[in-house]
Amino acid sequence: GSVFSRHAPLNSTFMSDGGKNTSGRMWGGRFGVSPAEAFGRLNASIPFDIRLAAHDIRGSVAHAKMLGAKGIISDRESATLVSGLETVLREVESGEFAWDLSDEDVHTAVERRLKELVGDVALKLHTGRSRNDQVALDLHLFAREKAERIRSGVLAAMHALVGLAETNKGLVLPGYTHLQRAQPILLSHHLLSHFEAFRRDLRRFEAAAEAANVSPLGAAALGGTPHPVDPRLTAQELGMKPFTNSLDAVSERDFVLDLLYACAVLGVHLSRLGEEWVLWTSAEFGFATLDDAYSSGSSIMPQKKNPDAYELMRGKTGRLIADMNGVLITLKGLPLGYSKDLQEDKEPLFDAVDTVLALLAVLPEMLRTARFHKGLMAGAAGGFALATELADFLAAEGVPFREAHHAVGRLVRRCEELGVSLEDVPQEEFAAAHPALSEVPEGLLTPRGSVQSKRSAGSTAPGSVDEQLGQAKAFLETVEGYSEGHLSEGSDRCV
Ligand code: ARG
C-alpha cells in the first residue's frame, strides 16, 4: 500500500486543540496561536515528503554521530539519539510509523516520534542544523539512490536489446526517412541504434548520481553555525562529498534538474522506440507481434490487441518533460537562500522517477517476448527501397552520382507507369534508363544484397553490425551495477 492508503489523515483536523496550543510545533515559541487549518493544509509537505523518511533518518543518524564525535553533545546522548532513530527507521520500514498532518513535514514527524521514544534528549538533535540543509540532504540522498536505480533499469533494457540483436541477426526491414521506405537495414542495426541512445542515457544517470552525491549538512539555515560541526564527517558517513559554500548548499537544486533532464531525455528515447513498436505491431506494418502479457484488448472490439505499454512510453514522456519544466520554472528568479517555493521540487521529482522506473520495469521483457515477422519485414524492404543501390552501382561504375541518381529516377518513374516494382521491371527498361544498368550484378537488387553492399564504418552491413554487436556486448561486460530482477524490488512508495 502507499503512504496515502496506510496513514492518510488527509481529512483529519489539522490541529485537534482548536488552534490554541503552539507548543508541539518546531517553531511554536514565537507564535501565539497555531496556523489556520487551511494554511496548515497548504503549507504541509508531509503527505508527499513522508517518502523521504528513511533518507531523513539516515541523515539524522550521521548528524547525531558527528555531534557526539565533536563533543557538541555527549557520547551517551549521541548513542541514545542514534538508537532511537534506528527504532524510528524500523517503524517506517514496517509501516507502523504513523504521521499526522500536524507534523507539517517529514523532518518534524521523525523528530516528534524520536522524542516520544527517547524523551527530551531528542530536542538536542537539531543542534547546528536547519531544516534547510536537512531537506536538501534528504533530496540528495533520494536523487542519488534513484539515479542509480534508473541506471540499472537502463542497463536491463540494453541487455534486452543486445539479446534481440543477437537472436535476430540477418533479419532485414526498411529503414525510413520521412516515414517513407528509404533503404533496407538489418533489424540488429536498428536495435543497436536504440542501444546507443541508452548508452548515452546511462552516462546521464551516472552524472546525475554524481551531482546528487554532495552533503549539504553543516550549512544550517544558510550561513553556517557557531557550533563546531564537521560537514566532512557527516558527508563521509553518508558516502558523499561535503558542500563548499553554505548558501549554495541550501539554495541549489541543480542535482534535481540533472536527474529530471536525464529522465526527460530517456523518456524521449522511450517514446521514439514506443512509437516504432506501435507502428510495427499495426496491421499496416505487420513487422512484429507483442506477447499477450504485454498487450491489452478492447472492451468492444473483440479482435483488438493493443500496444498500450508502448503507447504509454510515448504518452508519459509528456509528464517527464513537464516535471523538468516545472522545477526549472520554480527555480527561475528565486533569490538565494531557502524559500518555500523549494518545497515544490519534490512532487515532480517523485513523479519523474516513478514514471521512468515503471516504464523500465516492463521494457526488457516486452522486447524479449515479442515476435518478428521476417517475411513481411523483408518484403517491405524490397522494391523501390532498393533504388539507391542502383544509383550507387552506377556511381561505382564511374557515372557521376548526380547523373546516376537521375537515370534511376527515370527508371522508377517508368516502373510506376508500368505498374511494376524494381525487381520485376523488364531488363530492356534498365538499359533504356542507363546503358551501364544492363550489368547490374545478380543479387544486388535484394534487401540482403543491399545491406551487404555497404562498406562504410558503422553501417548496416552484416560485418559492421557484428562488430557493433561485439562492441556492445563487451561494453555491457565492463559496466557494473546490473543484476537481473533488480527492478522488481520493492519501492519506497510503500514506506
Ligand atoms: N517541507 C520543507 C520543504 O520541503 C522543508 C524545509 C522547510 N524549511 C523552512 N525553512 N521552512 O522544503
PDB file of C-alpha atoms in Angstrom, residues 132-419:
ATOM      1  CA  ASN A 132      17.065  23.880   5.074  1.00  0.00           C
ATOM      2  CA  ASP A 133      20.239  21.790   4.989  1.00  0.00           C
ATOM      3  CA  GLN A 134      18.270  18.784   6.219  1.00  0.00           C
ATOM      4  CA  VAL A 135      15.719  18.767   3.399  1.00  0.00           C
ATOM      5  CA  ALA A 136      18.443  19.404   0.835  1.00  0.00           C
ATOM      6  CA  LEU A 137      20.341  16.395   2.171  1.00  0.00           C
ATOM      7  CA  ASP A 138      17.259  14.173   2.109  1.00  0.00           C
ATOM      8  CA  LEU A 139      16.646  15.046  -1.501  1.00  0.00           C
ATOM      9  CA  HIS A 140      20.298  14.480  -2.430  1.00  0.00           C
ATOM     10  CA  LEU A 141      20.118  11.002  -0.910  1.00  0.00           C
ATOM     11  CA  PHE A 142      16.863  10.288  -2.699  1.00  0.00           C
ATOM     12  CA  ALA A 143      18.199  11.520  -6.048  1.00  0.00           C
ATOM     13  CA  ARG A 144      21.410   9.519  -5.698  1.00  0.00           C
ATOM     14  CA  GLU A 145      19.504   6.321  -4.972  1.00  0.00           C
ATOM     15  CA  LYS A 146      17.019   6.822  -7.805  1.00  0.00           C
ATOM     16  CA  ALA A 147      19.646   7.815 -10.359  1.00  0.00           C
ATOM     17  CA  GLU A 148      21.481   4.580  -9.601  1.00  0.00           C
ATOM     18  CA  ARG A 149      18.320   2.544  -9.767  1.00  0.00           C
ATOM     19  CA  ILE A 150      17.205   4.035 -13.059  1.00  0.00           C
ATOM     20  CA  ARG A 151      20.691   3.464 -14.391  1.00  0.00           C
ATOM     21  CA  SER A 152      20.357  -0.262 -13.722  1.00  0.00           C
ATOM     22  CA  GLY A 153      16.957  -0.193 -15.388  1.00  0.00           C
ATOM     23  CA  VAL A 154      18.529   1.337 -18.484  1.00  0.00           C
ATOM     24  CA  LEU A 155      21.189  -1.354 -18.369  1.00  0.00           C
ATOM     25  CA  ALA A 156      18.494  -4.020 -18.281  1.00  0.00           C
ATOM     26  CA  ALA A 157      16.952  -2.534 -21.424  1.00  0.00           C
ATOM     27  CA  MET A 158      20.380  -2.513 -23.074  1.00  0.00           C
ATOM     28  CA  HIS A 159      20.865  -6.188 -22.252  1.00  0.00           C
ATOM     29  CA  ALA A 160      17.493  -6.958 -23.800  1.00  0.00           C
ATOM     30  CA  LEU A 161      18.316  -5.027 -26.980  1.00  0.00           C
ATOM     31  CA  VAL A 162      21.628  -6.813 -27.388  1.00  0.00           C
ATOM     32  CA  GLY A 163      19.899 -10.150 -26.862  1.00  0.00           C
ATOM     33  CA  LEU A 164      17.354  -9.348 -29.556  1.00  0.00           C
ATOM     34  CA  ALA A 165      20.009  -8.078 -31.941  1.00  0.00           C
ATOM     35  CA  GLU A 166      21.871 -11.339 -31.440  1.00  0.00           C
ATOM     36  CA  THR A 167      18.933 -13.721 -31.913  1.00  0.00           C
ATOM     37  CA  ASN A 168      17.553 -11.842 -34.915  1.00  0.00           C
ATOM     38  CA  LYS A 169      20.762 -11.472 -36.860  1.00  0.00           C
ATOM     39  CA  GLY A 170      20.173 -11.320 -40.584  1.00  0.00           C
ATOM     40  CA  LEU A 171      16.587 -10.019 -40.492  1.00  0.00           C
ATOM     41  CA  VAL A 172      16.058  -7.006 -42.731  1.00  0.00           C
ATOM     42  CA  LEU A 173      13.428  -4.304 -42.626  1.00  0.00           C
ATOM     43  CA  PRO A 174      13.110  -0.974 -44.349  1.00  0.00           C
ATOM     44  CA  GLY A 175      14.850   1.976 -42.773  1.00  0.00           C
ATOM     45  CA  TYR A 176      12.716   5.101 -43.054  1.00  0.00           C
ATOM     46  CA  THR A 177      13.183   8.764 -43.721  1.00  0.00           C
ATOM     47  CA  HIS A 178      10.080  10.984 -43.556  1.00  0.00           C
ATOM     48  CA  LEU A 179       8.408   7.707 -42.547  1.00  0.00           C
ATOM     49  CA  GLN A 180       8.745   6.685 -46.207  1.00  0.00           C
ATOM     50  CA  ARG A 181      10.626   3.495 -47.002  1.00  0.00           C
ATOM     51  CA  ALA A 182      14.201   4.554 -47.654  1.00  0.00           C
ATOM     52  CA  GLN A 183      16.744   1.700 -47.691  1.00  0.00           C
ATOM     53  CA  PRO A 184      16.915  -1.798 -46.265  1.00  0.00           C
ATOM     54  CA  ILE A 185      18.677  -2.120 -42.927  1.00  0.00           C
ATOM     55  CA  LEU A 186      19.355  -5.013 -40.611  1.00  0.00           C
ATOM     56  CA  LEU A 187      16.970  -5.300 -37.671  1.00  0.00           C
ATOM     57  CA  SER A 188      20.021  -5.735 -35.434  1.00  0.00           C
ATOM     58  CA  HIS A 189      21.379  -2.444 -36.695  1.00  0.00           C
ATOM     59  CA  HIS A 190      18.105  -0.770 -35.816  1.00  0.00           C
ATOM     60  CA  LEU A 191      18.008  -2.299 -32.328  1.00  0.00           C
ATOM     61  CA  LEU A 192      21.609  -1.332 -31.677  1.00  0.00           C
ATOM     62  CA  SER A 193      20.755   2.216 -32.635  1.00  0.00           C
ATOM     63  CA  HIS A 194      18.468   2.334 -29.578  1.00  0.00           C
ATOM     64  CA  PHE A 195      21.290   0.736 -27.605  1.00  0.00           C
ATOM     65  CA  GLU A 196      23.483   3.750 -28.395  1.00  0.00           C
ATOM     66  CA  ALA A 197      20.797   6.142 -27.157  1.00  0.00           C
ATOM     67  CA  PHE A 198      20.538   4.183 -23.908  1.00  0.00           C
ATOM     68  CA  ARG A 199      24.313   4.153 -23.582  1.00  0.00           C
ATOM     69  CA  ARG A 200      24.209   7.959 -23.503  1.00  0.00           C
ATOM     70  CA  ASP A 201      21.322   7.819 -21.008  1.00  0.00           C
ATOM     71  CA  LEU A 202      23.457   5.647 -18.783  1.00  0.00           C
ATOM     72  CA  ARG A 203      26.101   8.360 -18.665  1.00  0.00           C
ATOM     73  CA  ARG A 204      23.478  10.986 -17.883  1.00  0.00           C
ATOM     74  CA  PHE A 205      22.206   8.989 -14.913  1.00  0.00           C
ATOM     75  CA  GLU A 206      25.753   8.399 -13.712  1.00  0.00           C
ATOM     76  CA  ALA A 207      26.361  12.150 -13.880  1.00  0.00           C
ATOM     77  CA  ALA A 208      23.069  12.795 -12.069  1.00  0.00           C
ATOM     78  CA  ALA A 209      24.074  10.377  -9.289  1.00  0.00           C
ATOM     79  CA  GLU A 210      27.407  12.151  -9.037  1.00  0.00           C
ATOM     80  CA  ALA A 211      25.730  15.571  -8.851  1.00  0.00           C
ATOM     81  CA  ALA A 212      23.467  14.276  -6.083  1.00  0.00           C
ATOM     82  CA  ASN A 213      26.376  12.886  -4.124  1.00  0.00           C
ATOM     83  CA  VAL A 214      27.031  16.045  -2.107  1.00  0.00           C
ATOM     84  CA  SER A 215      26.033  16.500   1.531  1.00  0.00           C
ATOM     85  CA  PRO A 216      24.657  19.941   2.442  1.00  0.00           C
ATOM     86  CA  LEU A 217      24.681  19.112   6.193  1.00  0.00           C
ATOM     87  CA  GLY A 218      26.506  21.751   8.191  1.00  0.00           C
ATOM     88  CA  ALA A 219      25.262  24.594   6.015  1.00  0.00           C
ATOM     89  CA  ALA A 220      22.495  25.058   8.614  1.00  0.00           C
ATOM     90  CA  ALA A 221      19.932  27.710   7.651  1.00  0.00           C
ATOM     91  CA  LEU A 222      22.182  29.423   5.094  1.00  0.00           C
ATOM     92  CA  GLY A 223      25.348  30.837   6.639  1.00  0.00           C
ATOM     93  CA  GLY A 224      26.699  28.009   8.769  1.00  0.00           C
ATOM     94  CA  THR A 225      26.525  27.611  12.543  1.00  0.00           C
ATOM     95  CA  PRO A 226      28.545  28.681  15.603  1.00  0.00           C
ATOM     96  CA  HIS A 227      28.662  25.036  16.743  1.00  0.00           C
ATOM     97  CA  PRO A 228      31.864  23.239  15.743  1.00  0.00           C
ATOM     98  CA  VAL A 229      30.111  20.870  13.331  1.00  0.00           C
ATOM     99  CA  ASP A 230      32.184  18.931  10.811  1.00  0.00           C
ATOM    100  CA  PRO A 231      30.488  18.701   7.411  1.00  0.00           C
ATOM    101  CA  ARG A 232      33.233  16.335   6.213  1.00  0.00           C
ATOM    102  CA  LEU A 233      32.393  13.843   8.916  1.00  0.00           C
ATOM    103  CA  THR A 234      28.687  13.727   8.110  1.00  0.00           C
ATOM    104  CA  ALA A 235      29.440  13.597   4.388  1.00  0.00           C
ATOM    105  CA  GLN A 236      31.861  10.737   4.910  1.00  0.00           C
ATOM    106  CA  GLU A 237      29.327   8.797   6.975  1.00  0.00           C
ATOM    107  CA  LEU A 238      26.885   9.110   4.057  1.00  0.00           C
ATOM    108  CA  GLY A 239      29.466   8.288   1.395  1.00  0.00           C
ATOM    109  CA  MET A 240      29.206  11.807  -0.007  1.00  0.00           C
ATOM    110  CA  LYS A 241      31.344  14.829  -0.692  1.00  0.00           C
ATOM    111  CA  PRO A 242      30.827  17.843   1.595  1.00  0.00           C
ATOM    112  CA  PHE A 243      29.433  21.115   0.236  1.00  0.00           C
ATOM    113  CA  THR A 244      31.724  24.063  -0.415  1.00  0.00           C
ATOM    114  CA  ASN A 245      29.515  27.118   0.133  1.00  0.00           C
ATOM    115  CA  SER A 246      26.744  27.006   2.737  1.00  0.00           C
ATOM    116  CA  LEU A 247      24.487  29.431   0.886  1.00  0.00           C
ATOM    117  CA  ASP A 248      24.781  27.429  -2.334  1.00  0.00           C
ATOM    118  CA  ALA A 249      24.259  24.179  -0.423  1.00  0.00           C
ATOM    119  CA  VAL A 250      20.767  25.166   0.775  1.00  0.00           C
ATOM    120  CA  SER A 251      19.749  27.073  -2.365  1.00  0.00           C
ATOM    121  CA  GLU A 252      20.741  24.901  -5.285  1.00  0.00           C
ATOM    122  CA  ARG A 253      18.618  22.194  -6.846  1.00  0.00           C
ATOM    123  CA  ASP A 254      20.792  21.581  -9.899  1.00  0.00           C
ATOM    124  CA  PHE A 255      21.049  17.922  -8.952  1.00  0.00           C
ATOM    125  CA  VAL A 256      17.257  17.694  -9.164  1.00  0.00           C
ATOM    126  CA  LEU A 257      17.333  19.308 -12.601  1.00  0.00           C
ATOM    127  CA  ASP A 258      20.107  16.974 -13.739  1.00  0.00           C
ATOM    128  CA  LEU A 259      18.082  13.940 -12.795  1.00  0.00           C
ATOM    129  CA  LEU A 260      14.892  15.387 -14.302  1.00  0.00           C
ATOM    130  CA  TYR A 261      16.725  16.146 -17.531  1.00  0.00           C
ATOM    131  CA  ALA A 262      18.127  12.628 -17.666  1.00  0.00           C
ATOM    132  CA  CYS A 263      14.586  11.300 -17.132  1.00  0.00           C
ATOM    133  CA  ALA A 264      13.146  13.572 -19.810  1.00  0.00           C
ATOM    134  CA  VAL A 265      15.744  12.555 -22.411  1.00  0.00           C
ATOM    135  CA  LEU A 266      15.317   8.898 -21.542  1.00  0.00           C
ATOM    136  CA  GLY A 267      11.574   9.467 -21.913  1.00  0.00           C
ATOM    137  CA  VAL A 268      12.110  10.935 -25.360  1.00  0.00           C
ATOM    138  CA  HIS A 269      14.124   7.837 -26.319  1.00  0.00           C
ATOM    139  CA  LEU A 270      11.476   5.517 -24.915  1.00  0.00           C
ATOM    140  CA  SER A 271       8.747   7.430 -26.706  1.00  0.00           C
ATOM    141  CA  ARG A 272      10.503   7.083 -30.057  1.00  0.00           C
ATOM    142  CA  LEU A 273      11.080   3.391 -29.525  1.00  0.00           C
ATOM    143  CA  GLY A 274       7.478   3.050 -28.360  1.00  0.00           C
ATOM    144  CA  GLU A 275       6.145   4.823 -31.423  1.00  0.00           C
ATOM    145  CA  GLU A 276       8.046   2.442 -33.683  1.00  0.00           C
ATOM    146  CA  TRP A 277       6.544  -0.557 -31.956  1.00  0.00           C
ATOM    147  CA  VAL A 278       3.071   0.958 -32.218  1.00  0.00           C
ATOM    148  CA  LEU A 279       3.688   1.155 -35.964  1.00  0.00           C
ATOM    149  CA  TRP A 280       5.397  -2.224 -36.268  1.00  0.00           C
ATOM    150  CA  THR A 281       2.571  -4.028 -34.498  1.00  0.00           C
ATOM    151  CA  SER A 282      -0.139  -2.417 -36.639  1.00  0.00           C
ATOM    152  CA  ALA A 283      -1.746  -4.461 -39.420  1.00  0.00           C
ATOM    153  CA  GLU A 284      -0.370  -1.921 -41.902  1.00  0.00           C
ATOM    154  CA  PHE A 285       3.227  -2.710 -40.977  1.00  0.00           C
ATOM    155  CA  GLY A 286       2.830  -6.211 -39.576  1.00  0.00           C
ATOM    156  CA  PHE A 287       6.508  -6.411 -38.597  1.00  0.00           C
ATOM    157  CA  ALA A 288       6.015  -7.693 -35.062  1.00  0.00           C
ATOM    158  CA  THR A 289       3.550  -9.085 -32.556  1.00  0.00           C
ATOM    159  CA  LEU A 290       3.645  -8.416 -28.845  1.00  0.00           C
ATOM    160  CA  ASP A 291       3.278 -11.137 -26.297  1.00  0.00           C
ATOM    161  CA  ASP A 292      -0.236 -11.272 -24.842  1.00  0.00           C
ATOM    162  CA  ALA A 293       1.237 -10.469 -21.435  1.00  0.00           C
ATOM    163  CA  TYR A 294       2.255  -7.047 -22.724  1.00  0.00           C
ATOM    164  CA  SER A 295      -0.809  -6.015 -24.667  1.00  0.00           C
ATOM    165  CA  SER A 296      -4.426  -5.400 -23.875  1.00  0.00           C
ATOM    166  CA  GLY A 297      -7.785  -5.834 -25.546  1.00  0.00           C
ATOM    167  CA  SER A 298     -10.723  -3.636 -26.354  1.00  0.00           C
ATOM    168  CA  SER A 299     -13.968  -3.679 -24.408  1.00  0.00           C
ATOM    169  CA  ILE A 300     -15.994  -3.542 -27.618  1.00  0.00           C
ATOM    170  CA  MET A 301     -13.849  -4.846 -30.498  1.00  0.00           C
ATOM    171  CA  PRO A 302     -13.004  -8.487 -29.837  1.00  0.00           C
ATOM    172  CA  GLN A 303     -10.217  -8.633 -32.410  1.00  0.00           C
ATOM    173  CA  LYS A 304      -8.148  -5.833 -30.870  1.00  0.00           C
ATOM    174  CA  LYS A 305      -4.730  -6.352 -29.362  1.00  0.00           C
ATOM    175  CA  ASN A 306      -3.354  -3.000 -28.340  1.00  0.00           C
ATOM    176  CA  PRO A 307       0.260  -1.992 -27.664  1.00  0.00           C
ATOM    177  CA  ASP A 308      -0.678   0.031 -24.560  1.00  0.00           C
ATOM    178  CA  ALA A 309       2.704  -0.188 -22.887  1.00  0.00           C
ATOM    179  CA  TYR A 310       4.417   1.352 -25.903  1.00  0.00           C
ATOM    180  CA  GLU A 311       1.692   3.974 -26.163  1.00  0.00           C
ATOM    181  CA  LEU A 312       2.329   4.810 -22.513  1.00  0.00           C
ATOM    182  CA  MET A 313       6.037   5.216 -23.227  1.00  0.00           C
ATOM    183  CA  ARG A 314       5.047   7.763 -25.811  1.00  0.00           C
ATOM    184  CA  GLY A 315       2.350   9.326 -23.643  1.00  0.00           C
ATOM    185  CA  LYS A 316       4.078   9.509 -20.272  1.00  0.00           C
ATOM    186  CA  THR A 317       7.037  11.300 -21.762  1.00  0.00           C
ATOM    187  CA  GLY A 318       4.834  14.398 -21.769  1.00  0.00           C
ATOM    188  CA  ARG A 319       4.834  14.452 -17.989  1.00  0.00           C
ATOM    189  CA  LEU A 320       8.556  13.749 -17.783  1.00  0.00           C
ATOM    190  CA  ILE A 321       9.198  16.872 -19.817  1.00  0.00           C
ATOM    191  CA  ALA A 322       6.627  18.777 -17.767  1.00  0.00           C
ATOM    192  CA  ASP A 323       8.238  17.655 -14.494  1.00  0.00           C
ATOM    193  CA  MET A 324      11.553  19.083 -15.633  1.00  0.00           C
ATOM    194  CA  ASN A 325       9.968  22.284 -16.888  1.00  0.00           C
ATOM    195  CA  GLY A 326       8.013  22.665 -13.665  1.00  0.00           C
ATOM    196  CA  VAL A 327      11.122  22.642 -11.491  1.00  0.00           C
ATOM    197  CA  LEU A 328      13.031  24.904 -13.874  1.00  0.00           C
ATOM    198  CA  ILE A 329      10.191  27.394 -13.679  1.00  0.00           C
ATOM    199  CA  THR A 330      10.023  27.157  -9.880  1.00  0.00           C
ATOM    200  CA  LEU A 331      13.742  27.890  -9.610  1.00  0.00           C
ATOM    201  CA  LYS A 332      13.847  30.698 -12.119  1.00  0.00           C
ATOM    202  CA  GLY A 333      14.325  34.064 -10.419  1.00  0.00           C
ATOM    203  CA  LEU A 334      14.338  32.557  -6.915  1.00  0.00           C
ATOM    204  CA  PRO A 335      16.690  34.518  -4.638  1.00  0.00           C
ATOM    205  CA  LEU A 336      19.470  32.578  -2.920  1.00  0.00           C
ATOM    206  CA  GLY A 337      18.638  31.115   0.464  1.00  0.00           C
ATOM    207  CA  TYR A 338      15.728  28.804   1.202  1.00  0.00           C
ATOM    208  CA  SER A 339      12.284  29.888   0.022  1.00  0.00           C
ATOM    209  CA  LYS A 340       9.178  27.788   0.487  1.00  0.00           C
ATOM    210  CA  ASP A 341       8.932  27.585  -3.295  1.00  0.00           C
ATOM    211  CA  LEU A 342      11.620  24.913  -2.974  1.00  0.00           C
ATOM    212  CA  GLN A 343       9.087  22.595  -1.388  1.00  0.00           C
ATOM    213  CA  GLU A 344       7.715  22.291  -4.938  1.00  0.00           C
ATOM    214  CA  ASP A 345      10.820  20.414  -6.072  1.00  0.00           C
ATOM    215  CA  LYS A 346       9.692  17.095  -4.631  1.00  0.00           C
ATOM    216  CA  GLU A 347       6.493  16.007  -6.319  1.00  0.00           C
ATOM    217  CA  PRO A 348       7.791  16.491  -9.874  1.00  0.00           C
ATOM    218  CA  LEU A 349      10.960  14.594  -8.988  1.00  0.00           C
ATOM    219  CA  PHE A 350       8.992  11.763  -7.398  1.00  0.00           C
ATOM    220  CA  ASP A 351       6.677  11.656 -10.382  1.00  0.00           C
ATOM    221  CA  ALA A 352       9.519  11.547 -12.896  1.00  0.00           C
ATOM    222  CA  VAL A 353      11.489   8.772 -11.208  1.00  0.00           C
ATOM    223  CA  ASP A 354       8.356   6.699 -10.563  1.00  0.00           C
ATOM    224  CA  THR A 355       7.274   7.110 -14.179  1.00  0.00           C
ATOM    225  CA  VAL A 356      10.648   6.169 -15.625  1.00  0.00           C
ATOM    226  CA  LEU A 357      11.019   3.173 -13.315  1.00  0.00           C
ATOM    227  CA  ALA A 358       7.533   1.941 -14.190  1.00  0.00           C
ATOM    228  CA  LEU A 359       8.368   2.086 -17.907  1.00  0.00           C
ATOM    229  CA  LEU A 360      11.756   0.435 -17.492  1.00  0.00           C
ATOM    230  CA  ALA A 361      10.191  -2.317 -15.418  1.00  0.00           C
ATOM    231  CA  VAL A 362       8.241  -3.594 -18.446  1.00  0.00           C
ATOM    232  CA  LEU A 363      10.541  -2.796 -21.358  1.00  0.00           C
ATOM    233  CA  PRO A 364      13.176  -5.585 -21.265  1.00  0.00           C
ATOM    234  CA  GLU A 365      10.728  -8.460 -21.009  1.00  0.00           C
ATOM    235  CA  MET A 366       8.380  -6.858 -23.500  1.00  0.00           C
ATOM    236  CA  LEU A 367      11.229  -6.677 -26.001  1.00  0.00           C
ATOM    237  CA  ARG A 368      12.337 -10.229 -25.293  1.00  0.00           C
ATOM    238  CA  THR A 369       8.910 -11.799 -25.692  1.00  0.00           C
ATOM    239  CA  ALA A 370       7.877 -10.082 -28.947  1.00  0.00           C
ATOM    240  CA  ARG A 371       7.875 -11.983 -32.244  1.00  0.00           C
ATOM    241  CA  PHE A 372       9.164 -10.573 -35.508  1.00  0.00           C
ATOM    242  CA  HIS A 373       7.631 -11.379 -38.877  1.00  0.00           C
ATOM    243  CA  LYS A 374      10.639 -11.943 -41.019  1.00  0.00           C
ATOM    244  CA  GLY A 375       8.833 -12.242 -44.353  1.00  0.00           C
ATOM    245  CA  LEU A 376       6.715  -9.118 -44.019  1.00  0.00           C
ATOM    246  CA  MET A 377       9.720  -7.123 -42.886  1.00  0.00           C
ATOM    247  CA  ALA A 378      11.902  -8.277 -45.744  1.00  0.00           C
ATOM    248  CA  GLY A 379       9.055  -7.771 -48.212  1.00  0.00           C
ATOM    249  CA  ALA A 380       8.687  -4.152 -47.176  1.00  0.00           C
ATOM    250  CA  ALA A 381      12.436  -3.681 -47.513  1.00  0.00           C
ATOM    251  CA  GLY A 382      12.454  -4.594 -51.227  1.00  0.00           C
ATOM    252  CA  GLY A 383      11.095  -2.753 -54.243  1.00  0.00           C
ATOM    253  CA  PHE A 384      11.818   0.918 -54.551  1.00  0.00           C
ATOM    254  CA  ALA A 385      13.707   0.845 -51.261  1.00  0.00           C
ATOM    255  CA  LEU A 386      16.498  -0.597 -53.455  1.00  0.00           C
ATOM    256  CA  ALA A 387      16.677   2.349 -55.850  1.00  0.00           C
ATOM    257  CA  THR A 388      19.681   3.901 -54.101  1.00  0.00           C
ATOM    258  CA  GLU A 389      21.528   0.623 -54.708  1.00  0.00           C
ATOM    259  CA  LEU A 390      21.213   1.115 -58.463  1.00  0.00           C
ATOM    260  CA  ALA A 391      22.408   4.704 -58.293  1.00  0.00           C
ATOM    261  CA  ASP A 392      25.370   3.685 -56.132  1.00  0.00           C
ATOM    262  CA  PHE A 393      26.169   0.857 -58.551  1.00  0.00           C
ATOM    263  CA  LEU A 394      26.277   3.313 -61.454  1.00  0.00           C
ATOM    264  CA  ALA A 395      28.410   5.728 -59.463  1.00  0.00           C
ATOM    265  CA  ALA A 396      30.845   2.894 -58.682  1.00  0.00           C
ATOM    266  CA  GLU A 397      30.989   2.245 -62.441  1.00  0.00           C
ATOM    267  CA  GLY A 398      32.224   5.794 -62.926  1.00  0.00           C
ATOM    268  CA  VAL A 399      28.918   7.509 -63.726  1.00  0.00           C
ATOM    269  CA  PRO A 400      28.784  10.868 -61.872  1.00  0.00           C
ATOM    270  CA  PHE A 401      26.404  10.378 -58.932  1.00  0.00           C
ATOM    271  CA  ARG A 402      24.006  13.158 -59.964  1.00  0.00           C
ATOM    272  CA  GLU A 403      23.642  11.593 -63.414  1.00  0.00           C
ATOM    273  CA  ALA A 404      23.218   8.133 -61.863  1.00  0.00           C
ATOM    274  CA  HIS A 405      20.530   9.455 -59.495  1.00  0.00           C
ATOM    275  CA  HIS A 406      18.692  10.990 -62.443  1.00  0.00           C
ATOM    276  CA  ALA A 407      18.840   7.807 -64.506  1.00  0.00           C
ATOM    277  CA  VAL A 408      17.465   5.661 -61.692  1.00  0.00           C
ATOM    278  CA  GLY A 409      14.794   8.274 -61.039  1.00  0.00           C
ATOM    279  CA  ARG A 410      13.694   7.842 -64.678  1.00  0.00           C
ATOM    280  CA  LEU A 411      13.595   4.099 -64.210  1.00  0.00           C
ATOM    281  CA  VAL A 412      11.433   4.444 -61.065  1.00  0.00           C
ATOM    282  CA  ARG A 413       9.025   6.683 -62.955  1.00  0.00           C
ATOM    283  CA  ARG A 414       8.903   4.129 -65.778  1.00  0.00           C
ATOM    284  CA  CYS A 415       8.149   1.352 -63.259  1.00  0.00           C
ATOM    285  CA  GLU A 416       5.284   3.406 -61.900  1.00  0.00           C
ATOM    286  CA  GLU A 417       3.890   3.859 -65.410  1.00  0.00           C
ATOM    287  CA  LEU A 418       4.115   0.122 -65.983  1.00  0.00           C
ATOM    288  CA  GLY A 419       2.716  -0.631 -62.537  1.00  0.00           C
TER     289      GLY A 419
END
